[in-house]
CSV table of C-alpha atoms in Angstrom, one decimal:
chain,number,residue,atom,x,y,z
C,564,UNK,CA,0.1,0.0,0.0
C,565,UNK,CA,0.9,3.7,-0.1
C,566,UNK,CA,3.2,5.2,2.5
C,567,UNK,CA,3.5,8.8,3.3
C,568,UNK,CA,6.4,10.4,5.1
C,569,UNK,CA,6.0,14.0,6.4
C,570,UNK,CA,8.8,16.3,7.7
C,571,UNK,CA,9.4,18.2,10.0
C,572,UNK,CA,7.2,16.9,12.8
C,573,UNK,CA,7.4,20.3,14.5
C,574,UNK,CA,8.2,23.8,13.1
C,575,UNK,CA,8.6,27.1,14.5
C,576,UNK,CA,8.8,30.4,12.5
C,577,UNK,CA,8.8,34.0,13.3
C,578,UNK,CA,5.8,36.0,12.0
C,579,UNK,CA,6.4,37.0,8.5
C,580,UNK,CA,8.7,34.2,7.7
C,581,UNK,CA,8.1,31.4,5.3
C,582,UNK,CA,7.4,27.9,6.3
C,583,UNK,CA,8.0,24.6,4.2
C,584,UNK,CA,6.7,21.3,4.9
C,585,UNK,CA,7.8,18.3,2.9
C,586,UNK,CA,6.3,14.8,2.0
C,587,UNK,CA,7.3,11.9,0.2
C,588,UNK,CA,5.2,9.2,-1.0
C,589,UNK,CA,5.9,5.5,-2.1
C,590,UNK,CA,3.4,4.7,-4.7
C,591,UNK,CA,4.0,6.1,-8.3
C,592,UNK,CA,0.4,5.4,-9.1
C,593,UNK,CA,-0.7,8.2,-6.4
C,594,UNK,CA,-2.3,11.3,-8.4
C,595,UNK,CA,-3.9,13.3,-6.0
C,596,UNK,CA,-2.1,15.2,-3.1
C,597,UNK,CA,-4.4,17.2,-0.7
C,598,UNK,CA,-3.1,19.4,2.3
C,599,UNK,CA,-5.1,19.7,5.3
C,600,UNK,CA,-5.0,22.2,8.4
C,601,UNK,CA,-6.2,21.2,11.8
C,602,UNK,CA,-6.9,23.9,14.2
C,603,UNK,CA,-7.4,23.1,18.0
C,604,UNK,CA,-10.8,21.6,18.6
C,605,UNK,CA,-11.7,21.2,15.0
C,606,UNK,CA,-11.3,18.5,12.3
C,607,UNK,CA,-8.8,18.8,9.4
C,608,UNK,CA,-9.9,21.0,6.7
C,609,UNK,CA,-8.4,21.2,3.1
C,610,UNK,CA,-6.3,24.2,2.4
C,611,UNK,CA,-4.8,23.3,-1.1
C,612,UNK,CA,-4.6,20.4,-3.3
C,613,UNK,CA,-2.7,19.3,-6.5
C,614,UNK,CA,-3.1,16.6,-9.1
C,615,UNK,CA,-0.3,14.8,-10.8
C,616,UNK,CA,-0.6,16.5,-14.3
C,617,UNK,CA,0.3,19.9,-12.5
C,618,UNK,CA,3.7,20.8,-10.9
C,619,UNK,CA,2.8,23.7,-8.9
C,620,UNK,CA,-0.4,25.5,-7.5
C,621,UNK,CA,-0.8,28.7,-5.8
C,622,UNK,CA,-3.5,30.2,-3.7
C,623,UNK,CA,-2.6,33.5,-2.1
C,624,UNK,CA,0.0,32.9,0.6
C,625,UNK,CA,0.0,29.0,0.2
C,626,UNK,CA,1.6,26.9,-2.5
C,627,UNK,CA,2.2,23.3,-3.2
C,628,UNK,CA,4.8,21.8,-5.6
C,629,UNK,CA,4.9,18.3,-6.8
C,630,UNK,CA,7.8,16.3,-8.2
C,631,UNK,CA,6.4,13.0,-9.6
C,632,UNK,CA,9.8,11.8,-10.5
C,633,UNK,CA,11.2,12.0,-6.8
C,634,UNK,CA,7.9,11.3,-5.6
C,635,UNK,CA,7.7,14.3,-3.2
C,636,UNK,CA,5.5,17.3,-2.7
C,637,UNK,CA,5.7,20.3,-0.5
C,638,UNK,CA,3.5,23.1,1.2
C,639,UNK,CA,4.9,26.5,1.2
C,640,UNK,CA,3.3,29.2,3.3
C,641,UNK,CA,4.7,32.7,2.8
C,642,UNK,CA,4.3,35.7,5.2
C,643,UNK,CA,3.3,33.4,7.9
C,644,UNK,CA,0.6,34.8,10.5
C,645,UNK,CA,-0.2,33.7,14.1
C,646,UNK,CA,-3.3,32.2,12.7
C,647,UNK,CA,-1.3,30.0,10.5
C,648,UNK,CA,-0.3,28.1,13.8
C,649,UNK,CA,-1.9,24.7,13.5
C,650,UNK,CA,-1.3,21.0,12.5
C,651,UNK,CA,-0.8,20.3,8.9
C,652,UNK,CA,-1.3,16.9,7.2
C,653,UNK,CA,-0.2,15.9,3.7
C,654,UNK,CA,-1.9,13.1,1.9
C,655,UNK,CA,-1.9,11.0,-1.2
C,656,UNK,CA,-4.5,9.1,-3.1
C,657,UNK,CA,-4.0,6.4,-5.6
C,658,UNK,CA,-6.2,6.5,-8.7
C,659,UNK,CA,-8.8,4.0,-9.7
C,660,UNK,CA,-10.8,1.9,-7.3
C,661,UNK,CA,-10.5,3.3,-3.8
C,662,UNK,CA,-9.2,6.6,-4.9
C,663,UNK,CA,-11.5,8.5,-2.6
C,664,UNK,CA,-9.4,7.2,0.3
C,665,UNK,CA,-6.0,9.1,1.2
C,666,UNK,CA,-3.0,8.0,3.1
C,667,UNK,CA,-2.0,10.7,5.5
C,668,UNK,CA,1.3,11.9,6.7
C,669,UNK,CA,1.9,12.1,10.4
C,670,UNK,CA,1.4,15.8,10.7
C,671,UNK,CA,3.5,18.9,11.3
C,672,UNK,CA,2.8,21.3,14.1
C,673,UNK,CA,3.6,24.8,12.9
C,674,UNK,CA,3.9,27.4,15.4
C,675,UNK,CA,4.1,31.1,14.2
C,676,UNK,CA,5.6,33.4,16.9
C,677,UNK,CA,4.3,37.1,16.8
U,653,UNK,CA,-18.9,24.8,9.0
U,654,UNK,CA,-17.8,21.7,6.9
U,655,UNK,CA,-21.4,20.3,6.4
U,656,UNK,CA,-20.3,17.2,8.7
U,657,UNK,CA,-21.7,17.3,12.2
U,658,UNK,CA,-20.7,14.9,15.0
U,659,UNK,CA,-22.5,14.2,18.4
U,660,UNK,CA,-21.6,14.3,21.2
U,661,UNK,CA,-18.6,16.5,21.1
U,662,UNK,CA,-17.2,15.1,24.1
U,663,UNK,CA,-18.0,11.6,25.9
U,664,UNK,CA,-16.8,10.2,29.2
U,665,UNK,CA,-17.7,6.5,29.7
U,666,UNK,CA,-16.5,3.7,31.8
U,667,UNK,CA,-15.2,0.5,30.6
U,668,UNK,CA,-18.5,-1.4,30.9
U,669,UNK,CA,-20.6,1.3,29.3
U,670,UNK,CA,-22.3,1.3,26.0
U,671,UNK,CA,-22.6,4.4,23.9
U,672,UNK,CA,-22.7,5.6,20.3
U,673,UNK,CA,-21.2,8.2,18.2
U,674,UNK,CA,-23.1,9.8,15.5
U,675,UNK,CA,-22.0,11.6,12.3
U,676,UNK,CA,-24.1,13.2,9.7
U,677,UNK,CA,-23.3,14.9,6.4
U,678,UNK,CA,-25.3,17.3,4.4
U,679,UNK,CA,-23.1,17.3,1.3
U,680,UNK,CA,-24.7,14.6,-0.7
U,681,UNK,CA,-21.5,12.5,-0.4
U,682,UNK,CA,-21.7,8.6,-1.0
U,683,UNK,CA,-18.4,7.8,1.0
U,684,UNK,CA,-18.0,8.2,4.8
U,685,UNK,CA,-15.1,7.4,7.1
U,686,UNK,CA,-14.3,6.8,10.7
U,687,UNK,CA,-10.7,7.8,12.0
U,688,UNK,CA,-9.2,7.7,15.4
U,689,UNK,CA,-6.7,10.4,16.3
U,690,UNK,CA,-4.6,9.9,19.4
U,691,UNK,CA,-2.5,12.4,21.1
U,692,UNK,CA,0.7,12.7,19.1
U,693,UNK,CA,-0.3,10.0,16.6
U,694,UNK,CA,-1.3,10.2,13.2
U,695,UNK,CA,-4.8,9.8,11.8
U,696,UNK,CA,-5.6,6.1,11.9
U,697,UNK,CA,-8.3,5.1,9.4
U,698,UNK,CA,-10.9,2.6,11.0
U,699,UNK,CA,-13.8,2.0,8.7
U,700,UNK,CA,-14.8,3.0,5.1
U,701,UNK,CA,-18.4,2.9,3.7
U,702,UNK,CA,-19.4,3.6,0.3
U,703,UNK,CA,-23.2,3.7,-0.6
U,704,UNK,CA,-23.9,2.4,2.9
U,705,UNK,CA,-21.6,-0.8,2.3
U,706,UNK,CA,-18.6,-1.4,4.3
U,707,UNK,CA,-15.5,-1.4,2.1
U,708,UNK,CA,-12.8,-1.3,4.7
U,709,UNK,CA,-12.2,-2.4,8.2
U,710,UNK,CA,-8.6,-1.8,9.3
U,711,UNK,CA,-8.3,-4.6,11.8
U,712,UNK,CA,-10.4,-2.6,14.3
U,713,UNK,CA,-11.3,-4.4,17.6
U,714,UNK,CA,-14.7,-5.8,17.8
U,715,UNK,CA,-15.7,-3.4,20.7
U,716,UNK,CA,-16.0,-0.7,18.0
U,717,UNK,CA,-19.0,-1.5,15.7
U,718,UNK,CA,-20.0,0.7,12.9
U,719,UNK,CA,-23.3,1.3,11.2
U,720,UNK,CA,-24.2,3.1,8.2
U,721,UNK,CA,-28.0,3.1,7.6
U,722,UNK,CA,-27.9,5.5,4.6
U,723,UNK,CA,-25.3,7.6,2.9
U,724,UNK,CA,-25.8,10.7,5.2
U,725,UNK,CA,-25.6,9.0,8.5
U,726,UNK,CA,-22.7,6.9,10.1
U,727,UNK,CA,-22.6,5.5,13.7
U,728,UNK,CA,-19.9,4.0,15.8
U,729,UNK,CA,-21.2,1.9,18.5
U,730,UNK,CA,-18.9,1.4,21.5
U,731,UNK,CA,-18.9,-1.3,24.2
U,732,UNK,CA,-16.3,-2.7,26.6
U,733,UNK,CA,-13.7,-0.1,25.9
U,734,UNK,CA,-10.1,0.3,27.2
U,735,UNK,CA,-8.5,3.4,28.5
U,736,UNK,CA,-6.2,3.2,25.6
U,737,UNK,CA,-9.3,3.9,23.4
U,738,UNK,CA,-9.5,7.5,24.6
U,739,UNK,CA,-9.1,9.8,21.5
U,740,UNK,CA,-10.5,12.1,19.1
U,741,UNK,CA,-12.8,10.2,16.9
U,742,UNK,CA,-13.2,12.0,13.6
U,743,UNK,CA,-15.9,11.4,11.1
U,744,UNK,CA,-15.3,12.4,7.2
U,745,UNK,CA,-17.1,12.1,3.9
U,746,UNK,CA,-16.0,12.4,0.3
U,747,UNK,CA,-17.9,12.1,-3.0
U,748,UNK,CA,-17.3,8.6,-3.5
U,749,UNK,CA,-14.7,6.1,-2.7
U,750,UNK,CA,-13.5,5.6,-6.4
U,751,UNK,CA,-13.1,9.3,-7.0
U,752,UNK,CA,-10.0,11.4,-5.7
U,753,UNK,CA,-11.5,14.4,-4.0
U,754,UNK,CA,-11.0,15.9,-0.7
U,755,UNK,CA,-12.4,14.5,2.6
U,756,UNK,CA,-14.6,16.8,4.5
U,757,UNK,CA,-14.0,16.2,8.4
U,758,UNK,CA,-16.4,16.7,11.3
U,759,UNK,CA,-15.1,18.5,14.5
U,760,UNK,CA,-14.7,15.2,16.1
U,761,UNK,CA,-15.9,13.5,19.4
U,762,UNK,CA,-13.3,13.6,22.2
U,763,UNK,CA,-13.8,10.2,24.0
U,764,UNK,CA,-12.4,9.4,27.5
U,765,UNK,CA,-12.6,6.0,28.9
U,766,UNK,CA,-12.3,5.9,32.6
């Protein structure tokens, strides 16, 4: 089955700095890569996703890059703000039957210091 | 508000009690999921349902019994739990199990087994 590794497990940055979280996946058949943000007391919520036919996607301060050859993808947050503090999960989904089920990374706790 | 609701939000139960967790989604999705999230542990997929049929059981102990009466409702019946079952139980839904789209998570039920 698919295996997703996420690094780092914790990340602390100063407000205004950039934050980068990296994930690797094992199965080259994976073709959908969502990123979720989990705030305290809430369930994870999608913040951005990318499919395997695209190398980069950006949404305001958040961007995701995908390297299919190396089987890794990264989340980039620029101009970080205290409200970006949360746990972030990457995930990967295989195509075909069962594609709706994602394999999640272990999560990264991001702390943005004001 | 993600369109996925869970009740109760908090539950304390003894090891001999029987209780049920409820999840409801208002998104017209066909796939529903139960996850366990323990402190400092990744999301653990427990059960998957698609069009009311169970498609996956990840070796979950029989003291957890899921029920999916229709595509909008999912229950998790609990009995004879152990203290190590204390965790946040998250419900999620997605379009269907064979399509790679985001999962929508509920806020979770914080379960404490005493």
